[in-house]
GROMACS .gro file of C-alpha atoms in nm:
model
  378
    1UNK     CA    1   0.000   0.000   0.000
    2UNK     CA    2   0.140   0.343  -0.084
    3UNK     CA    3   0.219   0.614   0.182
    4UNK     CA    4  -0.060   0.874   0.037
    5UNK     CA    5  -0.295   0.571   0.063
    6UNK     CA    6  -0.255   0.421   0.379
    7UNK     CA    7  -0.287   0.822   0.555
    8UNK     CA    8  -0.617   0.900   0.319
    9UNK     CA    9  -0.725   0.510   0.471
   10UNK     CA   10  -0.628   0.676   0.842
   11UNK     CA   11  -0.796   0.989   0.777
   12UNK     CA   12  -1.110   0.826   0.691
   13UNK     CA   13  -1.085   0.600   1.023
   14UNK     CA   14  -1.063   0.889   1.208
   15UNK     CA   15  -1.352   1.084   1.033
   16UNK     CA   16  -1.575   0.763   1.107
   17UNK     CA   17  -1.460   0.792   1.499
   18UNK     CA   18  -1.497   1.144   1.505
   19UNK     CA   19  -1.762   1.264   1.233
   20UNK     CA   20  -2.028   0.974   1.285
   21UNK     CA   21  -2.236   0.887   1.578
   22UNK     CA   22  -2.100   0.543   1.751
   23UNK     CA   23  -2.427   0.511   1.941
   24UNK     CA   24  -2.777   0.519   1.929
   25UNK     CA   25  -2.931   0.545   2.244
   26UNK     CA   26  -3.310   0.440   2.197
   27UNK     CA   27  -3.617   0.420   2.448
   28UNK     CA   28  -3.674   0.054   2.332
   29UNK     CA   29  -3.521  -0.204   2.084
   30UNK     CA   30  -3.804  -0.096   1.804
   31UNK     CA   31  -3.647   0.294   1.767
   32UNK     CA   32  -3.381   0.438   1.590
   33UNK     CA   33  -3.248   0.707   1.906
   34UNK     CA   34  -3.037   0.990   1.937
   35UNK     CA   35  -2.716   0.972   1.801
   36UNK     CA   36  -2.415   0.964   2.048
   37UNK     CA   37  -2.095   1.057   1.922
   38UNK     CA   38  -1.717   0.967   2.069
   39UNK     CA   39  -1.697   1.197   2.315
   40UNK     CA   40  -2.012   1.023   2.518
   41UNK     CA   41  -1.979   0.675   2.385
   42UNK     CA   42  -1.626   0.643   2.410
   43UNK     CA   43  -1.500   0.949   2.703
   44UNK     CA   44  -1.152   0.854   2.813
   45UNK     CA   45  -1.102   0.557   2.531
   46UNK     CA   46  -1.130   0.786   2.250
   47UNK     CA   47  -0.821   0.875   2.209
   48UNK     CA   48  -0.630   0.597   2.259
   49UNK     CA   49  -0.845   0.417   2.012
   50UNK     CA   50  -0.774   0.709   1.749
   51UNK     CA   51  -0.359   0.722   1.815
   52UNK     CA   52  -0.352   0.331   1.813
   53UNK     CA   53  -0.576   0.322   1.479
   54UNK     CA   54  -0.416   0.577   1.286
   55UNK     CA   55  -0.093   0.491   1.355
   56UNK     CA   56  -0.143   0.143   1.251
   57UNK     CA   57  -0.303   0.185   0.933
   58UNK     CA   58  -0.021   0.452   0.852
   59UNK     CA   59   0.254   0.215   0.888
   60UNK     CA   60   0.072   0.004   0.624
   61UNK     CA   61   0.281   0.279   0.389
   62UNK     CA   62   0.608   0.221   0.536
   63UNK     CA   63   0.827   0.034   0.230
   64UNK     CA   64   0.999  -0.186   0.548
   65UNK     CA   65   0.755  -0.430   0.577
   66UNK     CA   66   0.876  -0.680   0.805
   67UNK     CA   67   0.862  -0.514   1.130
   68UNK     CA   68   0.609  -0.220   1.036
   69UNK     CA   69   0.340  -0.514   0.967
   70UNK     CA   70   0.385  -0.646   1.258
   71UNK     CA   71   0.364  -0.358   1.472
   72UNK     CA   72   0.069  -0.202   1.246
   73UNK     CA   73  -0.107  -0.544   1.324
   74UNK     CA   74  -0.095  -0.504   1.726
   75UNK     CA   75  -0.191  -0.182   1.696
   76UNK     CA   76  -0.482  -0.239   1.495
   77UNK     CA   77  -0.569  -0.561   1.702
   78UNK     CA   78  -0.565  -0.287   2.004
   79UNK     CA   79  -0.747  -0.025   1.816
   80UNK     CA   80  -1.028  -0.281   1.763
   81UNK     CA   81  -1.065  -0.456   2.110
   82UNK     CA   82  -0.996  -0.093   2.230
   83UNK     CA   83  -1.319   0.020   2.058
   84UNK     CA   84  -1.524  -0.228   2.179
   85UNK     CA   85  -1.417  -0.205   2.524
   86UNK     CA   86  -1.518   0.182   2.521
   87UNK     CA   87  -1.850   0.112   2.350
   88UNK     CA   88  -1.913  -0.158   2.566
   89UNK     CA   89  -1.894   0.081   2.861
   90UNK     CA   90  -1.980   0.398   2.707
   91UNK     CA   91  -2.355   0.216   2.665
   92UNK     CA   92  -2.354   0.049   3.012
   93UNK     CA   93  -2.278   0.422   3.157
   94UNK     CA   94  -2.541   0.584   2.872
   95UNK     CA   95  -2.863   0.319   2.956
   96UNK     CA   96  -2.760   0.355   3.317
   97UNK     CA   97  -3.094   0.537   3.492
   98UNK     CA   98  -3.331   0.480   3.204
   99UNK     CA   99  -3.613   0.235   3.181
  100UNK     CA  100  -3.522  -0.114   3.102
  101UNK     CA  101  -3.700  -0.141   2.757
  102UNK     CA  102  -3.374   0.114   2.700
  103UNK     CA  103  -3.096   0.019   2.425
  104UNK     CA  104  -2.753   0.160   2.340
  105UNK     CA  105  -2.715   0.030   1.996
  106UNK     CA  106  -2.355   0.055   1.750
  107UNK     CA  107  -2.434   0.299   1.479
  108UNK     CA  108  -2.307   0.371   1.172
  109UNK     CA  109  -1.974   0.538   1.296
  110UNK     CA  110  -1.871   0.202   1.502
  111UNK     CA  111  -1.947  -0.026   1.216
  112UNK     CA  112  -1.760   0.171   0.928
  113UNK     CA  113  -1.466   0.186   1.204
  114UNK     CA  114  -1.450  -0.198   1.291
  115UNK     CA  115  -1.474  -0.264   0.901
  116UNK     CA  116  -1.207  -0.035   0.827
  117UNK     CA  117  -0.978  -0.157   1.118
  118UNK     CA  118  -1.053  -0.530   1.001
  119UNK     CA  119  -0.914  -0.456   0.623
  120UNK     CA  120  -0.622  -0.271   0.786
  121UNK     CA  121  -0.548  -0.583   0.987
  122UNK     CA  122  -0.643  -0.815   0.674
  123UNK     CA  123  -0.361  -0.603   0.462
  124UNK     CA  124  -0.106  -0.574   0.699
  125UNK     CA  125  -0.116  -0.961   0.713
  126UNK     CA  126  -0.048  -1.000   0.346
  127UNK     CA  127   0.202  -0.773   0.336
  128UNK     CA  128   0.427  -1.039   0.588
  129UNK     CA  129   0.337  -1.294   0.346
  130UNK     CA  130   0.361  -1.568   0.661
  131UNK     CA  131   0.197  -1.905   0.622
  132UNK     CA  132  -0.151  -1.860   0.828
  133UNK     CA  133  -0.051  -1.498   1.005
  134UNK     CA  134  -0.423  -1.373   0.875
  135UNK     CA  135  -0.517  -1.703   1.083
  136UNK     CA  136  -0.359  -1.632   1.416
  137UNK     CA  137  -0.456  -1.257   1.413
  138UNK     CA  138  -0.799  -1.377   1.390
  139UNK     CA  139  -0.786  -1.617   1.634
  140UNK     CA  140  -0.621  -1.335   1.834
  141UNK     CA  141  -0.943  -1.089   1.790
  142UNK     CA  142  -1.230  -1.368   1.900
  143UNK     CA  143  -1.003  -1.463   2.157
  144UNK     CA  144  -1.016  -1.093   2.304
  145UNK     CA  145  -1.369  -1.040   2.205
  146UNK     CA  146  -1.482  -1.390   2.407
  147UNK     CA  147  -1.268  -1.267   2.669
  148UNK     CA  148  -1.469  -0.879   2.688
  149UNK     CA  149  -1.785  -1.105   2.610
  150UNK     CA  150  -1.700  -1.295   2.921
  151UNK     CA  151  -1.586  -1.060   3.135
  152UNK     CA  152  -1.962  -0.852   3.080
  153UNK     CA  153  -1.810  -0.545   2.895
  154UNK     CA  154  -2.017  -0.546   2.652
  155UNK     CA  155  -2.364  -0.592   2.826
  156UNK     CA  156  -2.419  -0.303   2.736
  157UNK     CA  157  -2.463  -0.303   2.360
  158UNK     CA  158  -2.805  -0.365   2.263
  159UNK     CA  159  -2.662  -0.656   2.033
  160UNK     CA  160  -2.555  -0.849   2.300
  161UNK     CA  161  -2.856  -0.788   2.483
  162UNK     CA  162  -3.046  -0.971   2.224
  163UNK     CA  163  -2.789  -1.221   2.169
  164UNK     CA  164  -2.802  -1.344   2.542
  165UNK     CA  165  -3.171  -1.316   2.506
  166UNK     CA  166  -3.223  -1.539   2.173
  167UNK     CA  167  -2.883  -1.782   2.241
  168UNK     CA  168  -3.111  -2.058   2.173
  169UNK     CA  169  -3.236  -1.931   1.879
  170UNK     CA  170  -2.936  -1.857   1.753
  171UNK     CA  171  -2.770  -2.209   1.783
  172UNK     CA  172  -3.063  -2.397   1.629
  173UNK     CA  173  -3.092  -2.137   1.335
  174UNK     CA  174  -2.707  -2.195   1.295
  175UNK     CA  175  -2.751  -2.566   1.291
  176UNK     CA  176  -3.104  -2.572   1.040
  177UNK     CA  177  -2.888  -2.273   0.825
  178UNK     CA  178  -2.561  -2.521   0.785
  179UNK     CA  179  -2.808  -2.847   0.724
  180UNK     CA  180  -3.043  -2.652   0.490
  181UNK     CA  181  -2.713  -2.518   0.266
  182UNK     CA  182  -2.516  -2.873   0.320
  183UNK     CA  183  -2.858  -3.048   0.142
  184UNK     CA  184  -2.876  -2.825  -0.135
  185UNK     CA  185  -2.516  -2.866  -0.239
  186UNK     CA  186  -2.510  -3.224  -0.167
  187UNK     CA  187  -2.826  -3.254  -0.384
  188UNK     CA  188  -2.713  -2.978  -0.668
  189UNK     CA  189  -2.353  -3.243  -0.669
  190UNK     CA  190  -2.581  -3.550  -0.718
  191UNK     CA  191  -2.770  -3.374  -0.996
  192UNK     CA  192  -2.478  -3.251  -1.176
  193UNK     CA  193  -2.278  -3.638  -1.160
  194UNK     CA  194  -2.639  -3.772  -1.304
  195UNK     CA  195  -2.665  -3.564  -1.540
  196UNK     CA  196  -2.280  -3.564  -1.710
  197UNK     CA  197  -2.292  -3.903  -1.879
  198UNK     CA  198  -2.580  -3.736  -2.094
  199UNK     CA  199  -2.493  -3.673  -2.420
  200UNK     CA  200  -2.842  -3.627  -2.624
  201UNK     CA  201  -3.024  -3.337  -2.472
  202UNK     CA  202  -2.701  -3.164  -2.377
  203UNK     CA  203  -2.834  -2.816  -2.495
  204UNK     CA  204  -3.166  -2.799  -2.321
  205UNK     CA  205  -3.032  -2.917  -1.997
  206UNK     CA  206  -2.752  -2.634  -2.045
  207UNK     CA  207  -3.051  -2.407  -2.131
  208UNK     CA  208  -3.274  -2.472  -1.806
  209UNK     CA  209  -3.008  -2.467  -1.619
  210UNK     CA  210  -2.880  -2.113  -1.710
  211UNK     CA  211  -3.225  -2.014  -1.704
  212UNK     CA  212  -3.262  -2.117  -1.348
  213UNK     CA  213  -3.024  -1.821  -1.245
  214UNK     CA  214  -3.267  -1.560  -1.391
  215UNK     CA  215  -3.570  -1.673  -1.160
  216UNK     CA  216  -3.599  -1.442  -0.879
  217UNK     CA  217  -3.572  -1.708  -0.552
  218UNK     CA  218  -3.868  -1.563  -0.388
  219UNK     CA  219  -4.049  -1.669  -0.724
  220UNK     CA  220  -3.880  -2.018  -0.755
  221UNK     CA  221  -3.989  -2.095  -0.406
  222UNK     CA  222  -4.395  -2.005  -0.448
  223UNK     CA  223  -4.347  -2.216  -0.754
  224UNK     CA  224  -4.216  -2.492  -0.589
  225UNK     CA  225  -4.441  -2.503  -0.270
  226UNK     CA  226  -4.743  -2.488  -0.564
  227UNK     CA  227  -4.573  -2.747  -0.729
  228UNK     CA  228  -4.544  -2.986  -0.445
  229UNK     CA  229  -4.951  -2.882  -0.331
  230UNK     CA  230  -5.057  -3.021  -0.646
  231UNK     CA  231  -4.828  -3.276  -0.651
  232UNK     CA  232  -4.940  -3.421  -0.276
  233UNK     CA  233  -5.324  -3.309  -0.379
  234UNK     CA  234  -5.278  -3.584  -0.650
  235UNK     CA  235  -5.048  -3.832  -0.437
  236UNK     CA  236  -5.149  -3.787  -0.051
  237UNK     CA  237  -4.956  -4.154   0.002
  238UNK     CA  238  -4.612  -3.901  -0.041
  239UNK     CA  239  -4.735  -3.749   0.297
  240UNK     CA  240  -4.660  -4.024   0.495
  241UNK     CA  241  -4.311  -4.006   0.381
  242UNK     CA  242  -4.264  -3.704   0.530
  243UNK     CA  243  -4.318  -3.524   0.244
  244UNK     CA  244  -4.472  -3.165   0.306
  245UNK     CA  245  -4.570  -2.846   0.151
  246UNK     CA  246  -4.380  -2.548   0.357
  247UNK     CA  247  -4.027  -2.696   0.569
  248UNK     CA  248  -3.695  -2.839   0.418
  249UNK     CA  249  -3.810  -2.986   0.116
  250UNK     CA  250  -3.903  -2.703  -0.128
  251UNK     CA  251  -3.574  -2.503   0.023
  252UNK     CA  252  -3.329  -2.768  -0.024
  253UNK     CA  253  -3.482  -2.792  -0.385
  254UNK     CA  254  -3.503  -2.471  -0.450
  255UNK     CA  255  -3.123  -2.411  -0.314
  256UNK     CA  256  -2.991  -2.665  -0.561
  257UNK     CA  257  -3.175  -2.519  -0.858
  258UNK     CA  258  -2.895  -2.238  -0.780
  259UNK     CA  259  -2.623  -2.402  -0.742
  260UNK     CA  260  -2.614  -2.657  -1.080
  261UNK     CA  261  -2.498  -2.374  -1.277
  262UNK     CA  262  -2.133  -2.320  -1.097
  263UNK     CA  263  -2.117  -2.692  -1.018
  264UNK     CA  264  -2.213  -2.777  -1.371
  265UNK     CA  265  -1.978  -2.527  -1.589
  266UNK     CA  266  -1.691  -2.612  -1.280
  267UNK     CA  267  -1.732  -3.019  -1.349
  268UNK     CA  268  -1.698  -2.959  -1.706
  269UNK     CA  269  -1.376  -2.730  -1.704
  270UNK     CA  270  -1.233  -2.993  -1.495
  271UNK     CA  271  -1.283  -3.282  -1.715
  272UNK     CA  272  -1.200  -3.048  -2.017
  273UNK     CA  273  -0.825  -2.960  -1.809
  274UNK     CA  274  -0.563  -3.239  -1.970
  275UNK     CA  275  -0.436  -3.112  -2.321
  276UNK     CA  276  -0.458  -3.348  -2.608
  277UNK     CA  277  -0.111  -3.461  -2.569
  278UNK     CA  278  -0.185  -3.619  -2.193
  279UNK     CA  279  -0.469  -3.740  -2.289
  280UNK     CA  280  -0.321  -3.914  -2.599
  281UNK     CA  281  -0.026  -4.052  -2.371
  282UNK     CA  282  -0.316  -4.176  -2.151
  283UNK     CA  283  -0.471  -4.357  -2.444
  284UNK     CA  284  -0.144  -4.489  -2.559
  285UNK     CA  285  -0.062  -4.652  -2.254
  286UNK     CA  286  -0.397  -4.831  -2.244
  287UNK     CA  287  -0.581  -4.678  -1.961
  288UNK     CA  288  -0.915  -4.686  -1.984
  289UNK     CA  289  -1.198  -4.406  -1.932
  290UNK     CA  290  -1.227  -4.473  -1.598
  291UNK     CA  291  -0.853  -4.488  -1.538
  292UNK     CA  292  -0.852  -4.125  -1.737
  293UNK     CA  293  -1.102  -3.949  -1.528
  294UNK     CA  294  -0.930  -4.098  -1.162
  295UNK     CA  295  -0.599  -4.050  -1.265
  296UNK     CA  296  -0.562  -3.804  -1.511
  297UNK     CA  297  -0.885  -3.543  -1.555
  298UNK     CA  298  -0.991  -3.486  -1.206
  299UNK     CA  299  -0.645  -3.454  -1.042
  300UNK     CA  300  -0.530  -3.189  -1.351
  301UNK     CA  301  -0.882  -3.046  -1.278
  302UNK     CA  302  -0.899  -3.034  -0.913
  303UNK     CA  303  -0.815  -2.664  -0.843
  304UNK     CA  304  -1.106  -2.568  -1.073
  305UNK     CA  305  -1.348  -2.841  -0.947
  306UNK     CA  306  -1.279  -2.672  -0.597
  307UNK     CA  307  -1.310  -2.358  -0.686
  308UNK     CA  308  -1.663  -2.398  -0.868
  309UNK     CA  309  -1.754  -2.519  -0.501
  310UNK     CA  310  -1.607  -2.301  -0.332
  311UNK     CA  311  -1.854  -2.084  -0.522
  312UNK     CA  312  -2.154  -2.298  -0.492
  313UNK     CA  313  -2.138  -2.370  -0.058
  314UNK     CA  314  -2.140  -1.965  -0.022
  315UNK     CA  315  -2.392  -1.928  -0.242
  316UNK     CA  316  -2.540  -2.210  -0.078
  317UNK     CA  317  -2.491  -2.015   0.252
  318UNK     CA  318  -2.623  -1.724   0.153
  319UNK     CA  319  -2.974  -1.832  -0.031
  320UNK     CA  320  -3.032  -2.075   0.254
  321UNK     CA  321  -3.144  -1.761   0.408
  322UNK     CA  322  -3.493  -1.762   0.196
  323UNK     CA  323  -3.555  -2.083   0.366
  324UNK     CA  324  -3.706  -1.922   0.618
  325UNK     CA  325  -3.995  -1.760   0.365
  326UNK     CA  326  -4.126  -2.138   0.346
  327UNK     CA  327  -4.074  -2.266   0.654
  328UNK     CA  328  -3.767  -2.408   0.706
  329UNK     CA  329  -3.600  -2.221   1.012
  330UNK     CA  330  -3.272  -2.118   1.010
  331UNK     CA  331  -3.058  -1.810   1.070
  332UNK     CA  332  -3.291  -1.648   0.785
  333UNK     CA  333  -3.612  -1.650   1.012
  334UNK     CA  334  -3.442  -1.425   1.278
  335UNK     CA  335  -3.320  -1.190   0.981
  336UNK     CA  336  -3.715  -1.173   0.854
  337UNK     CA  337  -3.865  -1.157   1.235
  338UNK     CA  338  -3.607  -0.843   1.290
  339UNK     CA  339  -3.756  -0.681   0.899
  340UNK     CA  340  -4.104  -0.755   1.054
  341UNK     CA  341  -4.054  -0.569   1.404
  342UNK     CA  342  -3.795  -0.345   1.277
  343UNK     CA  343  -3.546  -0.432   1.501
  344UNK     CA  344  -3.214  -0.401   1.334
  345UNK     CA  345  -3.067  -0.586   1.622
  346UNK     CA  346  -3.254  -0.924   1.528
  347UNK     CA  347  -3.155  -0.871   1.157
  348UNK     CA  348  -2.808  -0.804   1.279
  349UNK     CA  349  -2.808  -1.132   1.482
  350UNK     CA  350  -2.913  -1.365   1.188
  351UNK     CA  351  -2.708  -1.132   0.915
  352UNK     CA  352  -2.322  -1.159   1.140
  353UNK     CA  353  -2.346  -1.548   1.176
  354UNK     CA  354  -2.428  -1.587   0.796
  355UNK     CA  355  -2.145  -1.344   0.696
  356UNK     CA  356  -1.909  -1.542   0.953
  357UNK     CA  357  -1.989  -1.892   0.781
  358UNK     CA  358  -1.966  -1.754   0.414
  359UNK     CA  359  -1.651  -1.620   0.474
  360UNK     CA  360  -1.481  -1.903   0.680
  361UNK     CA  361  -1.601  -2.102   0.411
  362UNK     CA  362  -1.487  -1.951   0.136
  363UNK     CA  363  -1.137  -1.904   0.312
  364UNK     CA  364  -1.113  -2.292   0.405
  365UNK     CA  365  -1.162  -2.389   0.057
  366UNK     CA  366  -0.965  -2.102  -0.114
  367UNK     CA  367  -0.691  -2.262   0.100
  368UNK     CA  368  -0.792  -2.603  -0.051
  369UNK     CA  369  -0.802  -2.472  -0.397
  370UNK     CA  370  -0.480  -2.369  -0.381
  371UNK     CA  371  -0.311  -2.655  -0.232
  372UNK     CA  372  -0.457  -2.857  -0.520
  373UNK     CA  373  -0.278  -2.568  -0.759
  374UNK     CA  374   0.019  -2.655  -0.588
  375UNK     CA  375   0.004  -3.045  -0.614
  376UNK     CA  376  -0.135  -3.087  -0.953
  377UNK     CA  377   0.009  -2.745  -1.179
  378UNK     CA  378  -0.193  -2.745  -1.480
   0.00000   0.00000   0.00000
């Protein structure tokens, strides 16, 4: 990162801290609030928060980037518990002697902060260009934040009010979000192997399944619950297989519709990977087609196989979200409960888990993908 870039990405921190509100201090969890700004939602951590985060993310322009990284990292790792700390306390001391219906809630100022700390802290880790450093400064951050979580800091924060309130909720939704997203892909893989061998045909499958991507979800999954009313109006034997209008079943359906596309064009690209000169040395030596695809196709073709689902589970992730509009739970139904009683808190507390798993998926199998790179160079 260049010098004039990494003091325009400080002054921009610093405008967030200091131009924005960090708090909203509401009468109840249903109301937006007055806006608090550092002074009263962070006092005496203010500017310690500021020195430590600007100084940081200015050392991201030093041209030494050995030691700078590693000092902009703890600083930004301190900026960011730092932050929290002060909010944590700034609401405890704001709801302090107001009605308990009362929230302190992070506005727009804290989040925009927090992101732009968390890219400083993602950059200054690739800069050291250390096997898993972006790893163990993560592990660093929910270590600190389960330790303020633990020791009550942050009781405060209206988030964590509705977090400790809905914990429950929030592990089953997890669990129903992951099984709902692991079905569809599982179910999209199946499709896709079935439908390979298939050589007459070819362009109409190709054609409904690109077409698939231009159906808005909401739409595919009315059409599907209709579908599967008329289909257990003319078969009510399928009910006693569990089959059922609204739950899992037109979601997980509905999910894989999605994700045949990148798993389609990603098994093809794979199998399409060994030049003609491998494959004729294949042929030569008298493997078979079997012996081709094992040996020869899918290895070559393993770094794009992964990365068509690396693309496919967070997509998965994401639309399992809609599973909620037909009945099938997850971390979607506390996103569409918060819409209904706008309470940005609830939408927050199904949004950050789904954001969390897309991205820790994505990073586990970029990792994957490139390991595969690495053992089998196309």
């Amino acid at each position: 990162m260049s010098r004039i870039l990494a003091l325009a990405a400080a002054a921009c921190l610093l405008a967030c801290l200091f131009g924005l509100p960090l708090l909203h201090l509401a009468e109840n969890r249903l109301v937006t609030g007055a806006p608090i700004y550092a002074a009263g939602a962070l006092g005496g951590w203010t500017w310690p928060v500021a020195v430590c985060a600007a100084s940081g993310l200015g050392l991201l322009g030093v041209r030494r980037e050995g030691v700078a990284s590693f000092v902009a990292i703890a600083l930004l790792s301190a900026a960011l518990l730092l932050l929290l700390a002060g909010l944590g306390q700034g609401a405890s001391g704001l709801i302090q002697g107001h009605p308990p219906a009362s929230r302190a809630r992070l506005a727009e100022g804290a989040w925009l902060a927090m992101v732009g700390l968390v890219c400083g802290l993602a950059a200054a880790s690739g800069r050291l260009k250390i096997p898993a450093m972006g790893w163990l400064a993560l592990t660093a951050l929910v270590a600190g934040l389960a330790l303020l979580l633990r020791a009550g800091t942050l009781d405060g924060l209206s988030l964590v009010v509705e977090a400790r309130a809905r914990l429950d909720e929030v592990r089953e939704g997890t669990a129903q979000h992951l099984g709902l997203a692991g079905a569809g892909f599982l179910l999209a893989v199946t499709l896709v192997l079935a439908l390979a061998p298939l050589r007459r045909g070819r362009g109409g499958i190709d054609l409904l399944v690109s077409g698939l991507q231009v159906v808005p979800a909401v739409a595919l999954l009315g059409g599907l619950v209709a579908l599967l009313s008329a289909l257990l109006a003319a078969v009510p034997a399928l009910r006693s297989v569990g089959l059922a209008v609204l739950g899992p079943g037109p979601a997980v359906v509905g999910l894989a519709a999605y994700l045949l596309l990148p798993l389609r064009r990603g098994w093809e690209a794979a199998l399409a990977s060994p030049d003609r000169d491998a494959l004729d040395a294949a042929q030569a030596l008298g493997l078979d087609r079997r012996q081709v695809l094992t040996g020869l196709r899918l290895p070559l073709g393993a770094s794009i196989l992964i990365g068509a689902c690396r693309v496919a589970a967070v997509q998965a992730l994401g639309l399992a979200t809609l599973g909620a509009l037909v009945g099938a739970g997850g971390l979607g139904r506390l996103v569409f409960d918060g819409m209904a009683q706008f309470a940005p808190d609830l939408i927050l507390l199904g949004a950050l888990p789904i954001i969390a798993l897309s991205l820790l998926c994505d990073r586990l199998l970029a990792l994957a993908e490139a390991a595969a790179r690495r053992r089998w160079p196309s």
